[in-house]
mmCIF file of C-alpha atoms in Angstrom:
data_model
loop_
_atom_site.group_PDB
_atom_site.id
_atom_site.type_symbol
_atom_site.label_atom_id
_atom_site.label_comp_id
_atom_site.label_asym_id
_atom_site.label_seq_id
_atom_site.Cartn_x
_atom_site.Cartn_y
_atom_site.Cartn_z
ATOM 1 C CA MET A 1 77.459 95.509 103.276
ATOM 2 C CA TYR A 2 75.561 92.529 101.890
ATOM 3 C CA THR A 3 73.474 91.758 104.963
ATOM 4 C CA THR A 4 69.728 92.183 104.462
ATOM 5 C CA LEU A 5 67.045 90.054 106.014
ATOM 6 C CA SER A 6 64.774 90.677 103.056
ATOM 7 C CA ALA A 7 67.345 89.177 100.671
ATOM 8 C CA THR A 8 67.586 86.054 102.803
ATOM 9 C CA LEU A 9 63.810 85.681 102.979
ATOM 10 C CA ALA A 10 63.546 86.225 99.244
ATOM 11 C CA ALA A 11 66.155 83.521 98.664
ATOM 12 C CA CYS A 12 63.874 81.133 100.573
ATOM 13 C CA GLY A 13 60.752 82.395 98.808
ATOM 14 C CA ALA A 14 59.009 83.166 102.098
ATOM 15 C CA THR A 15 55.698 84.349 100.623
ATOM 16 C CA THR A 16 54.221 82.198 97.866
ATOM 17 C CA THR A 17 54.951 78.511 98.502
ATOM 18 C CA THR A 18 53.421 75.556 100.304
ATOM 19 C CA THR A 19 56.513 73.997 101.880
ATOM 20 C CA ASN A 20 55.744 73.395 105.568
ATOM 21 C CA ILE A 21 57.919 73.726 108.657
ATOM 22 C CA GLY A 22 60.387 70.839 108.633
ATOM 23 C CA GLY A 23 60.292 70.550 104.858
ATOM 24 C CA PRO A 24 63.361 71.002 102.658
ATOM 25 C CA CYS A 25 64.103 74.408 101.200
ATOM 26 C CA ASP A 26 66.281 75.420 98.279
ATOM 27 C CA ALA A 27 65.881 77.265 94.995
ATOM 28 C CA SER A 28 63.066 74.898 93.996
ATOM 29 C CA ASN A 29 61.444 74.346 97.408
ATOM 30 C CA LYS A 30 60.529 77.613 99.056
ATOM 31 C CA CYS A 31 59.243 78.230 102.568
ATOM 32 C CA ASP A 32 55.701 79.293 103.367
ATOM 33 C CA SER A 33 54.738 82.646 104.853
ATOM 34 C CA GLY A 34 56.029 83.141 108.411
ATOM 35 C CA GLN A 35 58.873 80.713 107.858
ATOM 36 C CA ILE A 36 62.584 81.042 107.116
ATOM 37 C CA CYS A 37 64.999 78.700 105.379
ATOM 38 C CA ASP A 38 67.491 77.364 107.930
ATOM 39 C CA ARG A 39 70.664 77.224 105.833
ATOM 40 C CA THR A 40 72.860 76.129 108.747
ATOM 41 C CA ASN A 41 70.945 73.011 109.759
ATOM 42 C CA PRO A 42 73.489 70.135 110.061
ATOM 43 C CA GLY A 43 70.991 67.730 108.507
ATOM 44 C CA GLY A 44 70.310 69.912 105.480
ATOM 45 C CA GLN A 45 68.357 73.087 104.722
ATOM 46 C CA MET A 46 64.827 73.088 106.075
ATOM 47 C CA CYS A 47 61.985 75.529 106.753
ATOM 48 C CA ILE A 48 61.565 76.756 110.336
ATOM 49 C CA ASP A 49 59.318 79.215 112.176
ATOM 50 C CA ALA A 50 60.670 82.720 111.598
ATOM 51 C CA ASN A 51 59.474 83.808 115.063
ATOM 52 C CA GLY A 52 61.110 80.925 116.936
ATOM 53 C CA ASP A 53 64.600 80.849 118.456
ATOM 54 C CA ILE A 54 66.177 77.419 117.964
ATOM 55 C CA ASP A 55 69.493 78.221 119.680
ATOM 56 C CA GLY A 56 67.980 80.365 122.449
ATOM 57 C CA ASP A 57 70.345 83.272 121.886
ATOM 58 C CA GLY A 58 67.606 85.905 121.885
ATOM 59 C CA ILE A 59 67.754 86.454 118.100
ATOM 60 C CA PRO A 60 64.573 85.257 116.362
ATOM 61 C CA ASN A 61 65.142 82.698 113.620
ATOM 62 C CA GLY A 62 64.032 85.211 111.014
ATOM 63 C CA LYS A 63 66.888 87.521 111.951
ATOM 64 C CA ASP A 64 69.407 84.861 112.973
ATOM 65 C CA PHE A 65 71.916 83.714 110.360
ATOM 66 C CA CYS A 66 73.389 81.072 112.728
ATOM 67 C CA GLN A 67 70.327 79.245 114.045
ATOM 68 C CA HIS A 68 72.293 76.519 115.830
ATOM 69 C CA MET A 69 74.809 78.558 117.831
ATOM 70 C CA ALA A 70 74.887 81.859 119.706
ATOM 71 C CA GLY A 71 75.352 84.880 117.467
ATOM 72 C CA GLY A 72 74.480 85.212 113.823
ATOM 73 C CA ALA A 73 73.103 88.736 113.691
ATOM 74 C CA PHE A 74 75.241 89.654 110.665
ATOM 75 C CA ASP A 75 75.968 88.109 107.279
ATOM 76 C CA GLU A 76 78.838 89.925 105.551
ATOM 77 C CA ASP A 77 78.637 88.122 102.212
ATOM 78 C CA GLY A 78 74.861 87.707 102.025
ATOM 79 C CA ASP A 79 74.876 83.937 101.537
ATOM 80 C CA GLY A 80 72.381 83.271 104.337
ATOM 81 C CA ILE A 81 75.066 81.980 106.724
ATOM 82 C CA GLY A 82 76.091 84.306 109.566
ATOM 83 C CA ASP A 83 79.590 85.600 110.102
ATOM 84 C CA ASP A 84 79.891 83.612 113.355
ATOM 85 C CA CYS A 85 79.284 80.256 111.661
ATOM 86 C CA ASP A 86 80.394 80.878 108.070
ATOM 87 C CA HIS A 87 83.438 78.903 106.925
ATOM 88 C CA CYS A 88 84.231 81.784 104.564
ATOM 89 C CA PRO A 89 82.434 84.954 105.695
ATOM 90 C CA ILE A 90 83.689 87.175 102.846
ATOM 91 C CA ALA A 91 82.597 85.120 99.820
ATOM 92 C CA PRO A 92 78.983 84.373 98.850
ATOM 93 C CA PRO A 93 78.131 81.499 96.521
ATOM 94 C CA PRO A 94 79.511 80.209 94.235
ATOM 95 C CA SER A 95 82.462 79.893 96.654
ATOM 96 C CA GLN A 96 83.182 76.181 97.068
ATOM 97 C CA ALA A 97 84.001 74.194 100.177
ATOM 98 C CA ASP A 98 87.575 72.927 100.101
ATOM 99 C CA SER A 99 88.589 69.306 100.286
ATOM 100 C CA ASP A 100 91.009 69.309 103.233
ATOM 101 C CA GLY A 101 88.341 69.171 105.944
ATOM 102 C CA ASP A 102 89.644 72.025 108.108
ATOM 103 C CA ALA A 103 86.366 73.999 108.241
ATOM 104 C CA VAL A 104 87.755 76.896 106.178
ATOM 105 C CA ASP A 105 86.262 77.114 102.689
ATOM 106 C CA SER A 106 87.818 78.617 99.589
ATOM 107 C CA PRO A 107 88.597 81.366 98.780
ATOM 108 C CA CYS A 108 89.319 82.027 102.467
ATOM 109 C CA ASP A 109 91.525 78.925 102.769
ATOM 110 C CA PRO A 110 95.061 79.846 101.632
ATOM 111 C CA ASP A 111 95.874 76.166 101.003
ATOM 112 C CA THR A 112 92.925 73.942 100.127
ATOM 113 C CA ARG A 113 95.187 70.872 99.916
ATOM 114 C CA THR A 114 96.549 70.975 103.478
ATOM 115 C CA PRO A 115 94.313 70.732 106.593
ATOM 116 C CA GLY A 116 94.879 72.770 109.731
ATOM 117 C CA ASP A 117 93.742 76.284 108.833
ATOM 118 C CA ARG A 118 91.213 78.034 111.075
ATOM 119 C CA ILE A 119 89.625 81.449 111.289
ATOM 120 C CA LEU A 120 91.467 83.375 114.014
ATOM 121 C CA LEU A 121 89.693 86.718 113.605
ATOM 122 C CA PHE A 122 86.848 88.212 111.622
ATOM 123 C CA ASN A 123 85.290 91.641 111.955
ATOM 124 C CA GLY A 124 82.748 93.094 109.553
ATOM 125 C CA PHE A 125 82.565 96.340 111.585
ATOM 126 C CA ASN A 126 78.862 96.172 112.332
ATOM 127 C CA ALA A 127 79.656 97.475 115.823
ATOM 128 C CA ALA A 128 82.259 99.837 117.223
ATOM 129 C CA VAL A 129 85.655 98.364 118.095
ATOM 130 C CA ALA A 130 86.711 98.839 121.703
ATOM 131 C CA ASN A 131 89.560 101.315 122.267
ATOM 132 C CA ALA A 132 89.370 102.667 118.720
ATOM 133 C CA GLY A 133 90.751 106.175 118.302
ATOM 134 C CA ALA A 134 88.454 109.160 117.983
ATOM 135 C CA ASP A 135 89.108 109.419 114.244
ATOM 136 C CA TRP A 136 87.663 105.956 113.583
ATOM 137 C CA LYS A 137 83.922 105.732 112.892
ATOM 138 C CA PHE A 138 81.858 102.572 112.462
ATOM 139 C CA GLN A 139 78.907 102.986 110.151
ATOM 140 C CA ASN A 140 77.048 100.928 107.558
ATOM 141 C CA GLY A 141 79.280 97.939 108.219
ATOM 142 C CA GLU A 142 82.544 99.789 107.604
ATOM 143 C CA ALA A 143 85.439 101.108 109.672
ATOM 144 C CA VAL A 144 85.963 104.627 108.356
ATOM 145 C CA VAL A 145 88.984 106.701 109.273
ATOM 146 C CA THR A 146 89.913 110.287 108.458
ATOM 147 C CA PRO A 147 93.320 111.233 109.904
ATOM 148 C CA ALA A 148 93.157 114.430 111.925
ATOM 149 C CA ALA A 149 96.079 115.876 109.935
ATOM 150 C CA PRO A 150 97.332 115.074 106.397
ATOM 151 C CA ASN A 151 100.476 113.281 107.595
ATOM 152 C CA MET A 152 99.081 111.709 110.772
ATOM 153 C CA GLU A 153 99.165 107.900 111.007
ATOM 154 C CA GLU A 154 96.028 106.114 112.194
ATOM 155 C CA GLU A 155 95.769 102.490 113.339
ATOM 156 C CA LEU A 156 92.915 100.282 114.448
ATOM 157 C CA LYS A 157 94.475 97.511 116.545
ATOM 158 C CA LEU A 158 92.828 94.129 117.049
ATOM 159 C CA PRO A 159 94.341 91.436 119.309
ATOM 160 C CA LEU A 160 94.751 87.863 118.130
ATOM 161 C CA ALA A 161 93.492 85.143 120.443
ATOM 162 C CA ALA A 162 96.054 82.716 118.975
ATOM 163 C CA ALA A 163 99.502 83.806 117.797
ATOM 164 C CA THR A 164 101.135 82.256 114.757
ATOM 165 C CA ASN A 165 103.545 83.245 111.997
ATOM 166 C CA HIS A 166 101.705 81.095 109.466
ATOM 167 C CA MET A 167 98.704 83.253 108.655
ATOM 168 C CA THR A 168 96.851 85.069 105.915
ATOM 169 C CA ILE A 169 95.167 88.428 106.469
ATOM 170 C CA TYR A 170 92.374 89.537 104.126
ATOM 171 C CA ALA A 171 90.932 93.054 104.005
ATOM 172 C CA ALA A 172 89.099 95.332 101.583
ATOM 173 C CA TYR A 173 89.082 99.112 101.337
ATOM 174 C CA GLN A 174 87.769 102.070 99.380
ATOM 175 C CA ILE A 175 89.113 105.620 99.307
ATOM 176 C CA ASP A 176 86.851 108.603 99.877
ATOM 177 C CA SER A 177 89.554 111.206 99.308
ATOM 178 C CA VAL A 178 93.284 111.868 99.549
ATOM 179 C CA ALA A 179 94.234 114.713 101.895
ATOM 180 C CA THR A 180 95.585 117.873 100.356
ATOM 181 C CA GLY A 181 99.187 118.374 101.445
ATOM 182 C CA ALA A 182 99.827 114.756 102.420
ATOM 183 C CA ALA A 183 103.453 113.784 101.848
ATOM 184 C CA GLN A 184 102.378 110.153 101.496
ATOM 185 C CA ALA A 185 99.062 108.310 101.515
ATOM 186 C CA ASP A 186 98.611 104.709 102.679
ATOM 187 C CA ALA A 187 95.826 102.160 103.129
ATOM 188 C CA ALA A 188 97.154 98.959 104.644
ATOM 189 C CA VAL A 189 96.933 95.986 106.971
ATOM 190 C CA ALA A 190 99.674 95.137 109.443
ATOM 191 C CA SER A 191 100.667 92.289 111.720
ATOM 192 C CA ALA A 192 102.767 92.997 114.783
ATOM 193 C CA THR A 193 104.466 91.262 117.664
ATOM 194 C CA ALA A 194 104.063 93.666 120.574
ATOM 195 C CA GLY A 195 105.926 93.514 123.888
ATOM 196 C CA LEU A 196 109.357 92.480 122.589
ATOM 197 C CA PRO A 197 112.457 93.706 124.530
ATOM 198 C CA MET A 198 113.779 95.472 121.407
ATOM 199 C CA GLY A 199 110.429 96.974 120.532
ATOM 200 C CA GLU A 200 107.635 95.969 118.220
ATOM 201 C CA SER A 201 108.204 93.680 115.227
ATOM 202 C CA ARG A 202 105.852 94.642 112.409
ATOM 203 C CA VAL A 203 104.932 93.760 108.821
ATOM 204 C CA GLN A 204 102.721 96.122 106.795
ATOM 205 C CA CYS A 205 101.076 95.520 103.420
ATOM 206 C CA GLY A 206 98.978 97.883 101.331
ATOM 207 C CA GLY A 207 98.567 100.554 98.713
ATOM 208 C CA SER A 208 100.805 103.609 98.960
ATOM 209 C CA ARG A 209 101.026 106.947 97.160
ATOM 210 C CA SER A 210 104.002 109.287 97.175
ATOM 211 C CA PRO A 211 104.266 112.375 94.930
ATOM 212 C CA GLY A 212 103.903 111.247 91.350
ATOM 213 C CA SER A 213 103.498 107.499 91.838
ATOM 214 C CA ASP A 214 101.395 104.721 93.346
ATOM 215 C CA ALA A 215 102.724 101.360 94.516
ATOM 216 C CA ILE A 216 102.047 98.200 96.440
ATOM 217 C CA LEU A 217 104.199 98.562 99.553
ATOM 218 C CA LEU A 218 105.398 95.762 101.848
ATOM 219 C CA LYS A 219 107.398 96.858 104.904
ATOM 220 C CA SER A 220 109.153 94.943 107.662
ATOM 221 C CA ASP A 221 110.277 96.743 110.831
ATOM 222 C CA SER A 222 112.157 95.017 113.643
ATOM 223 C CA GLY A 223 114.547 96.133 116.369
ATOM 224 C CA GLY A 224 115.029 99.603 114.911
ATOM 225 C CA SER A 225 115.806 98.358 111.394
ATOM 226 C CA SER A 226 113.474 98.565 108.404
ATOM 227 C CA ASP A 227 113.243 96.963 104.983
ATOM 228 C CA GLN A 228 110.699 97.265 102.220
ATOM 229 C CA SER A 229 109.660 96.033 98.792
ATOM 230 C CA THR A 230 107.511 97.911 96.285
ATOM 231 C CA LYS A 231 105.721 97.257 93.007
ATOM 232 C CA PRO A 232 104.599 100.261 90.937
ATOM 233 C CA VAL A 233 100.921 100.272 89.961
ATOM 234 C CA THR A 234 98.715 102.735 88.110
ATOM 235 C CA ASN A 235 96.267 103.801 90.824
ATOM 236 C CA VAL A 236 95.374 102.332 94.233
ATOM 237 C CA PHE A 237 93.456 105.405 95.434
ATOM 238 C CA ASN A 238 90.633 105.569 92.899
ATOM 239 C CA SER A 239 87.495 106.345 94.906
ATOM 240 C CA ALA A 240 85.346 104.477 92.367
ATOM 241 C CA ASN A 241 87.098 101.163 93.065
ATOM 242 C CA ARG A 242 87.146 98.642 95.884
ATOM 243 C CA TYR A 243 90.574 97.167 96.573
ATOM 244 C CA ARG A 244 91.311 93.835 98.241
ATOM 245 C CA LEU A 245 94.443 93.206 100.292
ATOM 246 C CA LEU A 246 96.149 89.966 101.263
ATOM 247 C CA GLN A 247 99.116 89.728 103.617
ATOM 248 C CA GLN A 248 100.556 86.244 104.096
ATOM 249 C CA LEU A 249 103.187 85.229 106.624
ATOM 250 C CA ASP A 250 105.039 81.952 106.169
ATOM 251 C CA GLY A 251 107.688 81.869 108.879
ATOM 252 C CA ALA A 252 110.325 84.438 107.868
ATOM 253 C CA THR A 253 108.747 85.267 104.495
ATOM 254 C CA ALA A 254 105.970 87.814 103.948
ATOM 255 C CA THR A 255 103.844 88.219 100.824
ATOM 256 C CA CYS A 256 101.675 91.227 100.007
ATOM 257 C CA ALA A 257 99.047 91.095 97.265
ATOM 258 C CA LEU A 258 96.647 93.818 96.154
ATOM 259 C CA ALA A 259 93.772 93.285 93.738
ATOM 260 C CA GLY A 260 92.285 96.309 92.026
ATOM 261 C CA ASP A 261 89.977 96.691 89.046
ATOM 262 C CA SER A 262 92.662 95.796 86.486
ATOM 263 C CA ASP A 263 96.073 94.169 86.169
ATOM 264 C CA ALA A 264 97.630 97.637 86.186
ATOM 265 C CA ASN A 265 96.204 98.177 89.675
ATOM 266 C CA SER A 266 97.116 94.732 91.026
ATOM 267 C CA GLY A 267 100.161 92.671 91.909
ATOM 268 C CA ALA A 268 102.125 90.804 94.570
ATOM 269 C CA ILE A 269 105.542 91.158 96.219
ATOM 270 C CA GLN A 270 107.598 89.299 98.838
ATOM 271 C CA LEU A 271 110.036 90.269 101.577
ATOM 272 C CA ALA A 272 112.126 88.486 104.215
ATOM 273 C CA THR A 273 111.131 89.200 107.845
ATOM 274 C CA ASP A 274 112.489 88.325 111.283
ATOM 275 C CA GLY A 275 109.969 85.490 111.615
ATOM 276 C CA ASN A 276 108.412 86.739 114.858
ATOM 277 C CA THR A 277 104.940 85.524 115.801
ATOM 278 C CA PRO A 278 102.315 88.316 115.594
ATOM 279 C CA ASN A 279 99.861 88.749 118.450
ATOM 280 C CA GLN A 280 98.124 91.811 116.993
ATOM 281 C CA ILE A 281 96.534 92.817 113.680
ATOM 282 C CA SER A 282 95.775 96.357 112.605
ATOM 283 C CA LEU A 283 94.296 98.482 109.865
ATOM 284 C CA TYR A 284 96.451 101.460 108.920
ATOM 285 C CA ALA A 285 95.732 104.737 107.140
ATOM 286 C CA ARG A 286 97.636 107.921 106.425
ATOM 287 C CA GLY A 287 96.898 110.885 104.189
ATOM 288 C CA ALA A 288 93.446 109.674 103.088
ATOM 289 C CA THR A 289 89.926 108.940 104.238
ATOM 290 C CA VAL A 290 89.671 105.162 103.999
ATOM 291 C CA ARG A 291 86.689 102.826 104.345
ATOM 292 C CA PHE A 292 87.620 99.298 105.424
ATOM 293 C CA SER A 293 84.891 96.697 104.771
ATOM 294 C CA TYR A 294 86.236 93.822 106.861
ATOM 295 C CA ILE A 295 89.317 92.096 108.213
ATOM 296 C CA LEU A 296 89.755 88.326 108.252
ATOM 297 C CA VAL A 297 92.690 86.336 109.641
ATOM 298 C CA VAL A 298 93.163 82.664 108.819
ATOM 299 C CA GLY A 299 96.056 80.801 110.406
ATOM 300 C CA GLN A 300 97.520 77.498 111.464
#
C-alpha cells in the first residue's frame, strides 16, 4: 500500500521551514515542525497543527488524510488525500481532475465528458470485511485468498448501496502461486444481481488459466444459461507482476479489460448480457493464491 504518514509529512516538509500555521503549503512552501499540510482544505492547501483535530473525528490532523470530514485514516494512492474524500483514490498525482464537474477525477472517471458519475464503493482492505470466508485474510492493505482446495471457488462479496447497470469496476491483483493440480485458475471481479426468481444474474471479468493457455475471460450467467468471451494472452499469473482489471457495464453490454506488464498480457473483450442491475460486487479466485489491492466501483 502507498499509505505512510512519514511520506505525507515529507511532502509538506514538516521539519526545516518557517511557514506558520495558516500559511500556504506546497512544494515550495513547507510547513514548520509540529505542523501538517492540509491538502483537503476547500480554500487551498495550508499548514495546520498536527496535534489538532479540525473535523473532531478523533483522528489527529497529523494522521488524518480527510481533515474536513469524518474518516481519513487511510490513503491508498499516497497523494495526501484520504480514501474517504479522494475523488480518485487509486491514482496519485499526476492524475488530473476531469472537466465534467461530477466529483470523480480521471482516471477513475470512465467518461470525463459526461457528468453524473459517482463513487459507489471503495475498499482498500485496511480492515477485515464483514462475513468474509475463513480463507480470506486482510493484511498490509490487501485481501489475500488461498482456496482450501485446488479447484474450490472463493468469493468476497460486497453489497452496493446503489444499484445500477451503468458502472465501472476497478481492481488490482497479484498472484503468489498457482495451486498444483488445479484444473483452472482464475482471478476476477464480478457483478451480480442477487434475489431474482430465476436465480442470480452475474457477470465475471478477469484472468484465467486452463491447461496450456492463459486468457482474459468475460462470462455472463443468467437464468441457468451461460455465455462467455475470451482473448488469449501470454501470462496473467506471473507473480512478479501486478495486474489491473476493469469491468464495465453499459446496459446489456459488458466490457472486460486487463492490463498487465506488456501488450501480450493485456487486452479487452465485450459480451452481451441480460441487462440486469447488479446489487452486489465480488472478488473471485480459484486455483491460486491471489492478493487483491483494492476494489473501486464508479456508477451513474
